[in-house]
Amino acid sequence: VALARTAEGSRVVQEVLEQATSDFQRELIAAEFHGSAIKAMRCPHGNHVLQKCIACLPPAALQFVVDELMGEEGLLTKMARHRYGARIVQRLLVRCEASQVVGIAEAVLQDAAALCCHSFGSHVVQRLLEVGTAEQRSSLLRTIVENMQTVGCCSSGGGVVAAALAHASAEDRLLVARAVVGDASTLYQLARGRHGHAAVLQMLSELQGP
């Protein structure tokens, strides 16, 4: 664990994980982080090792990371707002079985309105929109629509709205479009942003129909 906290040591551990010839060998390395996953994900070098573990290990072997994130109330959403922690949360959502990350998804859903407007947390929301279950995506979309004036006007809102449009059903895309177009200030603020501009063009197309 100490080795992973330095730039050179982090690279060495990552190379060992890549070159290991079996999951058993990789799990032995990952076992060194049991009880220290949160410290690793906060570290500018250790987080890369943890990301490599998530990429290389089978989902079942990553349960210790999920358990540590869920072991303290409020910790998951705190790490979703962290520069490095947000990357770990996203990778877990992508890599783990849906049943493994139900608690993570629920915590994100409960704090979704605030996370949408956070520079790092918004990326976690976008990832859940991409890989979440249909029910989770639907719940996120409702939260975004209900809070569109706030989400659409914040600096991170364009990426969230664009992700919502990219991963929503045709019916839900219309709900998002109507929520934006129905408020001139939100429409203006979204159109000014890099991601929001493209999203606004897509929404106008959706509303015009075929």
PDB file of C-alpha atoms in Angstrom:
ATOM      1  CA  VAL A   1       0.000   0.000   0.000  1.00  0.00           C
ATOM      2  CA  ALA A   2       2.842   2.401   0.864  1.00  0.00           C
ATOM      3  CA  LEU A   3       4.466   1.710  -2.514  1.00  0.00           C
ATOM      4  CA  ALA A   4       1.298   2.786  -4.331  1.00  0.00           C
ATOM      5  CA  ARG A   5       1.411   6.228  -2.714  1.00  0.00           C
ATOM      6  CA  THR A   6       4.341   7.387  -4.827  1.00  0.00           C
ATOM      7  CA  ALA A   7       4.322   8.079  -8.569  1.00  0.00           C
ATOM      8  CA  GLU A   8       7.004   5.506  -9.341  1.00  0.00           C
ATOM      9  CA  GLY A   9       5.613   2.927  -6.940  1.00  0.00           C
ATOM     10  CA  SER A  10       2.126   3.333  -8.393  1.00  0.00           C
ATOM     11  CA  ARG A  11       3.439   2.606 -11.881  1.00  0.00           C
ATOM     12  CA  VAL A  12       5.273  -0.475 -10.635  1.00  0.00           C
ATOM     13  CA  VAL A  13       2.184  -1.932  -8.921  1.00  0.00           C
ATOM     14  CA  GLN A  14       0.056  -1.231 -11.998  1.00  0.00           C
ATOM     15  CA  GLU A  15       2.584  -3.048 -14.198  1.00  0.00           C
ATOM     16  CA  VAL A  16       2.596  -6.033 -11.840  1.00  0.00           C
ATOM     17  CA  LEU A  17      -1.206  -6.171 -11.997  1.00  0.00           C
ATOM     18  CA  GLU A  18      -1.102  -6.081 -15.800  1.00  0.00           C
ATOM     19  CA  GLN A  19       1.572  -8.750 -16.048  1.00  0.00           C
ATOM     20  CA  ALA A  20       0.039 -11.133 -13.494  1.00  0.00           C
ATOM     21  CA  THR A  21      -0.886 -14.423 -15.118  1.00  0.00           C
ATOM     22  CA  SER A  22      -3.987 -15.214 -13.061  1.00  0.00           C
ATOM     23  CA  ASP A  23      -6.819 -13.595 -11.155  1.00  0.00           C
ATOM     24  CA  PHE A  24      -5.465 -15.275  -8.031  1.00  0.00           C
ATOM     25  CA  GLN A  25      -2.219 -13.329  -8.321  1.00  0.00           C
ATOM     26  CA  ARG A  26      -4.080 -10.067  -8.923  1.00  0.00           C
ATOM     27  CA  GLU A  27      -6.353 -10.721  -5.955  1.00  0.00           C
ATOM     28  CA  LEU A  28      -3.323 -11.226  -3.714  1.00  0.00           C
ATOM     29  CA  ILE A  29      -2.092  -7.777  -4.708  1.00  0.00           C
ATOM     30  CA  ALA A  30      -5.537  -6.214  -4.283  1.00  0.00           C
ATOM     31  CA  ALA A  31      -5.811  -7.830  -0.823  1.00  0.00           C
ATOM     32  CA  GLU A  32      -3.154  -5.348   0.341  1.00  0.00           C
ATOM     33  CA  PHE A  33      -5.761  -2.612  -0.100  1.00  0.00           C
ATOM     34  CA  HIS A  34      -8.452  -4.274   2.003  1.00  0.00           C
ATOM     35  CA  GLY A  35      -9.315  -1.749   4.690  1.00  0.00           C
ATOM     36  CA  SER A  36      -7.370   0.982   2.879  1.00  0.00           C
ATOM     37  CA  ALA A  37      -9.419   1.479  -0.277  1.00  0.00           C
ATOM     38  CA  ILE A  38     -10.698   4.911   0.774  1.00  0.00           C
ATOM     39  CA  LYS A  39      -7.178   6.135   1.516  1.00  0.00           C
ATOM     40  CA  ALA A  40      -6.042   4.820  -1.868  1.00  0.00           C
ATOM     41  CA  MET A  41      -8.815   6.522  -3.798  1.00  0.00           C
ATOM     42  CA  ARG A  42      -8.008   9.852  -2.138  1.00  0.00           C
ATOM     43  CA  CYS A  43      -4.343   9.552  -3.118  1.00  0.00           C
ATOM     44  CA  PRO A  44      -3.150  11.102  -6.419  1.00  0.00           C
ATOM     45  CA  HIS A  45      -1.071   7.978  -7.074  1.00  0.00           C
ATOM     46  CA  GLY A  46      -2.925   5.265  -5.169  1.00  0.00           C
ATOM     47  CA  ASN A  47      -6.161   5.925  -7.015  1.00  0.00           C
ATOM     48  CA  HIS A  48      -4.543   4.783 -10.266  1.00  0.00           C
ATOM     49  CA  VAL A  49      -3.644   1.443  -8.687  1.00  0.00           C
ATOM     50  CA  LEU A  50      -7.198   1.035  -7.445  1.00  0.00           C
ATOM     51  CA  GLN A  51      -8.518   1.859 -10.914  1.00  0.00           C
ATOM     52  CA  LYS A  52      -6.206  -0.786 -12.362  1.00  0.00           C
ATOM     53  CA  CYS A  53      -7.517  -3.314  -9.815  1.00  0.00           C
ATOM     54  CA  ILE A  54     -11.075  -2.542 -10.905  1.00  0.00           C
ATOM     55  CA  ALA A  55     -10.129  -2.961 -14.563  1.00  0.00           C
ATOM     56  CA  CYS A  56      -8.237  -6.243 -14.040  1.00  0.00           C
ATOM     57  CA  LEU A  57     -10.118  -8.111 -11.332  1.00  0.00           C
ATOM     58  CA  PRO A  58     -13.411  -9.988 -11.660  1.00  0.00           C
ATOM     59  CA  PRO A  59     -16.377  -8.088 -10.178  1.00  0.00           C
ATOM     60  CA  ALA A  60     -16.707 -10.375  -7.151  1.00  0.00           C
ATOM     61  CA  ALA A  61     -13.143  -9.522  -6.101  1.00  0.00           C
ATOM     62  CA  LEU A  62     -14.035  -5.814  -6.003  1.00  0.00           C
ATOM     63  CA  GLN A  63     -16.639  -6.173  -3.261  1.00  0.00           C
ATOM     64  CA  PHE A  64     -14.211  -4.853  -0.646  1.00  0.00           C
ATOM     65  CA  VAL A  65     -14.121  -1.463  -2.427  1.00  0.00           C
ATOM     66  CA  VAL A  66     -17.920  -1.300  -2.577  1.00  0.00           C
ATOM     67  CA  ASP A  67     -18.173  -2.298   1.086  1.00  0.00           C
ATOM     68  CA  GLU A  68     -15.730   0.400   2.208  1.00  0.00           C
ATOM     69  CA  LEU A  69     -17.578   3.060   0.239  1.00  0.00           C
ATOM     70  CA  MET A  70     -20.879   2.019   1.786  1.00  0.00           C
ATOM     71  CA  GLY A  71     -19.472   1.464   5.266  1.00  0.00           C
ATOM     72  CA  GLU A  72     -20.084   4.995   6.497  1.00  0.00           C
ATOM     73  CA  GLU A  73     -23.175   7.101   5.958  1.00  0.00           C
ATOM     74  CA  GLY A  74     -22.559   9.884   3.467  1.00  0.00           C
ATOM     75  CA  LEU A  75     -19.133   8.606   2.429  1.00  0.00           C
ATOM     76  CA  LEU A  76     -20.230   7.500  -1.040  1.00  0.00           C
ATOM     77  CA  THR A  77     -21.541  10.906  -2.062  1.00  0.00           C
ATOM     78  CA  LYS A  78     -18.510  12.566  -0.480  1.00  0.00           C
ATOM     79  CA  MET A  79     -16.237  10.433  -2.656  1.00  0.00           C
ATOM     80  CA  ALA A  80     -18.449  11.080  -5.697  1.00  0.00           C
ATOM     81  CA  ARG A  81     -17.484  14.741  -5.238  1.00  0.00           C
ATOM     82  CA  HIS A  82     -13.788  13.951  -4.858  1.00  0.00           C
ATOM     83  CA  ARG A  83     -11.391  14.505  -7.772  1.00  0.00           C
ATOM     84  CA  TYR A  84     -10.127  10.916  -7.637  1.00  0.00           C
ATOM     85  CA  GLY A  85     -12.967   9.248  -5.773  1.00  0.00           C
ATOM     86  CA  ALA A  86     -15.402  10.131  -8.556  1.00  0.00           C
ATOM     87  CA  ARG A  87     -13.283   8.100 -10.976  1.00  0.00           C
ATOM     88  CA  ILE A  88     -13.430   5.053  -8.703  1.00  0.00           C
ATOM     89  CA  VAL A  89     -17.211   5.308  -8.278  1.00  0.00           C
ATOM     90  CA  GLN A  90     -17.657   5.538 -12.038  1.00  0.00           C
ATOM     91  CA  ARG A  91     -15.441   2.537 -12.704  1.00  0.00           C
ATOM     92  CA  LEU A  92     -17.321   0.460 -10.142  1.00  0.00           C
ATOM     93  CA  LEU A  93     -20.649   1.336 -11.770  1.00  0.00           C
ATOM     94  CA  VAL A  94     -19.290   0.171 -15.106  1.00  0.00           C
ATOM     95  CA  ARG A  95     -17.387  -2.914 -13.971  1.00  0.00           C
ATOM     96  CA  CYS A  96     -19.503  -4.450 -11.205  1.00  0.00           C
ATOM     97  CA  GLU A  97     -22.722  -6.396 -11.475  1.00  0.00           C
ATOM     98  CA  ALA A  98     -25.844  -4.260 -11.053  1.00  0.00           C
ATOM     99  CA  SER A  99     -26.696  -6.191  -7.873  1.00  0.00           C
ATOM    100  CA  GLN A 100     -23.312  -5.266  -6.371  1.00  0.00           C
ATOM    101  CA  VAL A 101     -23.725  -1.522  -6.818  1.00  0.00           C
ATOM    102  CA  VAL A 102     -27.392  -1.103  -5.865  1.00  0.00           C
ATOM    103  CA  GLY A 103     -26.355   0.770  -2.722  1.00  0.00           C
ATOM    104  CA  ILE A 104     -24.028   3.029  -4.682  1.00  0.00           C
ATOM    105  CA  ALA A 105     -26.737   3.795  -7.227  1.00  0.00           C
ATOM    106  CA  GLU A 106     -29.301   4.522  -4.503  1.00  0.00           C
ATOM    107  CA  ALA A 107     -26.919   6.930  -2.758  1.00  0.00           C
ATOM    108  CA  VAL A 108     -26.310   8.749  -6.051  1.00  0.00           C
ATOM    109  CA  LEU A 109     -30.056   8.911  -6.727  1.00  0.00           C
ATOM    110  CA  GLN A 110     -30.773  10.381  -3.300  1.00  0.00           C
ATOM    111  CA  ASP A 111     -28.247  13.178  -3.829  1.00  0.00           C
ATOM    112  CA  ALA A 112     -28.645  13.469  -7.601  1.00  0.00           C
ATOM    113  CA  ALA A 113     -29.872  17.081  -7.766  1.00  0.00           C
ATOM    114  CA  ALA A 114     -26.783  18.338  -5.928  1.00  0.00           C
ATOM    115  CA  LEU A 115     -24.378  15.985  -7.691  1.00  0.00           C
ATOM    116  CA  CYS A 116     -25.603  17.202 -11.092  1.00  0.00           C
ATOM    117  CA  CYS A 117     -24.185  20.630 -10.252  1.00  0.00           C
ATOM    118  CA  HIS A 118     -20.820  19.433  -8.944  1.00  0.00           C
ATOM    119  CA  SER A 119     -17.801  19.395 -11.237  1.00  0.00           C
ATOM    120  CA  PHE A 120     -16.874  15.798 -10.331  1.00  0.00           C
ATOM    121  CA  GLY A 121     -20.192  14.493  -9.038  1.00  0.00           C
ATOM    122  CA  SER A 122     -21.871  15.336 -12.332  1.00  0.00           C
ATOM    123  CA  HIS A 123     -19.675  12.759 -14.079  1.00  0.00           C
ATOM    124  CA  VAL A 124     -20.915  10.079 -11.674  1.00  0.00           C
ATOM    125  CA  VAL A 125     -24.505  11.034 -12.538  1.00  0.00           C
ATOM    126  CA  GLN A 126     -23.684  10.844 -16.241  1.00  0.00           C
ATOM    127  CA  ARG A 127     -22.176   7.391 -15.790  1.00  0.00           C
ATOM    128  CA  LEU A 128     -25.244   6.118 -13.951  1.00  0.00           C
ATOM    129  CA  LEU A 129     -27.403   7.459 -16.782  1.00  0.00           C
ATOM    130  CA  GLU A 130     -25.268   5.390 -19.128  1.00  0.00           C
ATOM    131  CA  VAL A 131     -24.979   2.073 -17.278  1.00  0.00           C
ATOM    132  CA  GLY A 132     -27.759   2.114 -14.670  1.00  0.00           C
ATOM    133  CA  THR A 133     -30.854  -0.047 -14.781  1.00  0.00           C
ATOM    134  CA  ALA A 134     -33.937   1.251 -16.592  1.00  0.00           C
ATOM    135  CA  GLU A 135     -35.505   2.107 -13.232  1.00  0.00           C
ATOM    136  CA  GLN A 136     -32.408   3.992 -12.068  1.00  0.00           C
ATOM    137  CA  ARG A 137     -32.191   5.958 -15.314  1.00  0.00           C
ATOM    138  CA  SER A 138     -35.871   6.829 -15.103  1.00  0.00           C
ATOM    139  CA  SER A 139     -35.476   8.042 -11.523  1.00  0.00           C
ATOM    140  CA  LEU A 140     -32.478  10.179 -12.478  1.00  0.00           C
ATOM    141  CA  LEU A 141     -34.355  11.689 -15.400  1.00  0.00           C
ATOM    142  CA  ARG A 142     -37.268  12.643 -13.164  1.00  0.00           C
ATOM    143  CA  THR A 143     -34.871  14.364 -10.769  1.00  0.00           C
ATOM    144  CA  ILE A 144     -33.187  16.234 -13.624  1.00  0.00           C
ATOM    145  CA  VAL A 145     -36.513  17.348 -15.090  1.00  0.00           C
ATOM    146  CA  GLU A 146     -37.851  18.446 -11.692  1.00  0.00           C
ATOM    147  CA  ASN A 147     -34.676  20.457 -11.026  1.00  0.00           C
ATOM    148  CA  MET A 148     -34.025  21.637 -14.577  1.00  0.00           C
ATOM    149  CA  GLN A 149     -33.816  25.339 -13.710  1.00  0.00           C
ATOM    150  CA  THR A 150     -30.961  24.569 -11.315  1.00  0.00           C
ATOM    151  CA  VAL A 151     -29.274  21.807 -13.319  1.00  0.00           C
ATOM    152  CA  GLY A 152     -29.565  23.570 -16.658  1.00  0.00           C
ATOM    153  CA  CYS A 153     -28.074  26.803 -15.365  1.00  0.00           C
ATOM    154  CA  CYS A 154     -25.063  25.353 -13.547  1.00  0.00           C
ATOM    155  CA  SER A 155     -21.667  24.906 -15.179  1.00  0.00           C
ATOM    156  CA  SER A 156     -21.910  21.097 -15.096  1.00  0.00           C
ATOM    157  CA  GLY A 157     -25.504  20.975 -16.294  1.00  0.00           C
ATOM    158  CA  GLY A 158     -24.811  20.754 -20.011  1.00  0.00           C
ATOM    159  CA  GLY A 159     -23.004  17.436 -19.701  1.00  0.00           C
ATOM    160  CA  VAL A 160     -25.738  15.987 -17.498  1.00  0.00           C
ATOM    161  CA  VAL A 161     -28.549  17.066 -19.829  1.00  0.00           C
ATOM    162  CA  ALA A 162     -26.616  15.771 -22.844  1.00  0.00           C
ATOM    163  CA  ALA A 163     -26.158  12.403 -21.117  1.00  0.00           C
ATOM    164  CA  ALA A 164     -29.842  12.305 -20.190  1.00  0.00           C
ATOM    165  CA  LEU A 165     -30.776  12.818 -23.835  1.00  0.00           C
ATOM    166  CA  ALA A 166     -28.255  10.235 -25.029  1.00  0.00           C
ATOM    167  CA  HIS A 167     -29.528   7.461 -22.775  1.00  0.00           C
ATOM    168  CA  ALA A 168     -33.251   8.216 -22.437  1.00  0.00           C
ATOM    169  CA  SER A 169     -36.206   6.746 -24.248  1.00  0.00           C
ATOM    170  CA  ALA A 170     -37.907   8.862 -26.912  1.00  0.00           C
ATOM    171  CA  GLU A 171     -40.697   9.691 -24.463  1.00  0.00           C
ATOM    172  CA  ASP A 172     -38.257  10.774 -21.745  1.00  0.00           C
ATOM    173  CA  ARG A 173     -36.234  12.862 -24.207  1.00  0.00           C
ATOM    174  CA  LEU A 174     -39.388  14.859 -24.873  1.00  0.00           C
ATOM    175  CA  LEU A 175     -39.866  15.429 -21.132  1.00  0.00           C
ATOM    176  CA  VAL A 176     -36.328  16.756 -20.861  1.00  0.00           C
ATOM    177  CA  ALA A 177     -36.753  18.955 -23.942  1.00  0.00           C
ATOM    178  CA  ARG A 178     -40.012  20.463 -22.699  1.00  0.00           C
ATOM    179  CA  ALA A 179     -38.490  21.177 -19.284  1.00  0.00           C
ATOM    180  CA  VAL A 180     -35.664  23.122 -20.915  1.00  0.00           C
ATOM    181  CA  VAL A 181     -37.593  24.939 -23.609  1.00  0.00           C
ATOM    182  CA  GLY A 182     -40.269  25.898 -21.098  1.00  0.00           C
ATOM    183  CA  ASP A 183     -37.860  28.213 -19.286  1.00  0.00           C
ATOM    184  CA  ALA A 184     -36.050  30.884 -21.313  1.00  0.00           C
ATOM    185  CA  SER A 185     -33.264  31.376 -18.772  1.00  0.00           C
ATOM    186  CA  THR A 186     -32.448  27.654 -18.641  1.00  0.00           C
ATOM    187  CA  LEU A 187     -32.506  27.417 -22.431  1.00  0.00           C
ATOM    188  CA  TYR A 188     -30.151  30.392 -22.723  1.00  0.00           C
ATOM    189  CA  GLN A 189     -27.687  29.124 -20.123  1.00  0.00           C
ATOM    190  CA  LEU A 190     -27.572  25.634 -21.642  1.00  0.00           C
ATOM    191  CA  ALA A 191     -27.089  26.966 -25.160  1.00  0.00           C
ATOM    192  CA  ARG A 192     -24.022  28.914 -24.024  1.00  0.00           C
ATOM    193  CA  GLY A 193     -22.123  25.803 -22.897  1.00  0.00           C
ATOM    194  CA  ARG A 194     -20.113  23.373 -25.029  1.00  0.00           C
ATOM    195  CA  HIS A 195     -22.168  20.286 -24.140  1.00  0.00           C
ATOM    196  CA  GLY A 196     -25.371  22.238 -23.607  1.00  0.00           C
ATOM    197  CA  HIS A 197     -25.316  23.830 -27.054  1.00  0.00           C
ATOM    198  CA  ALA A 198     -25.418  20.442 -28.796  1.00  0.00           C
ATOM    199  CA  ALA A 199     -28.076  19.246 -26.344  1.00  0.00           C
ATOM    200  CA  VAL A 200     -30.292  22.251 -27.106  1.00  0.00           C
ATOM    201  CA  LEU A 201     -30.057  21.592 -30.846  1.00  0.00           C
ATOM    202  CA  GLN A 202     -31.037  17.971 -30.258  1.00  0.00           C
ATOM    203  CA  MET A 203     -33.980  18.999 -28.060  1.00  0.00           C
ATOM    204  CA  LEU A 204     -35.301  21.438 -30.654  1.00  0.00           C
ATOM    205  CA  SER A 205     -35.094  18.653 -33.227  1.00  0.00           C
ATOM    206  CA  GLU A 206     -36.973  16.287 -30.895  1.00  0.00           C
ATOM    207  CA  LEU A 207     -39.750  18.834 -30.396  1.00  0.00           C
ATOM    208  CA  GLN A 208     -40.098  19.478 -34.103  1.00  0.00           C
ATOM    209  CA  GLY A 209     -40.573  15.780 -34.733  1.00  0.00           C
ATOM    210  CA  PRO A 210     -39.943  13.897 -37.991  1.00  0.00           C
TER     211      PRO A 210
END
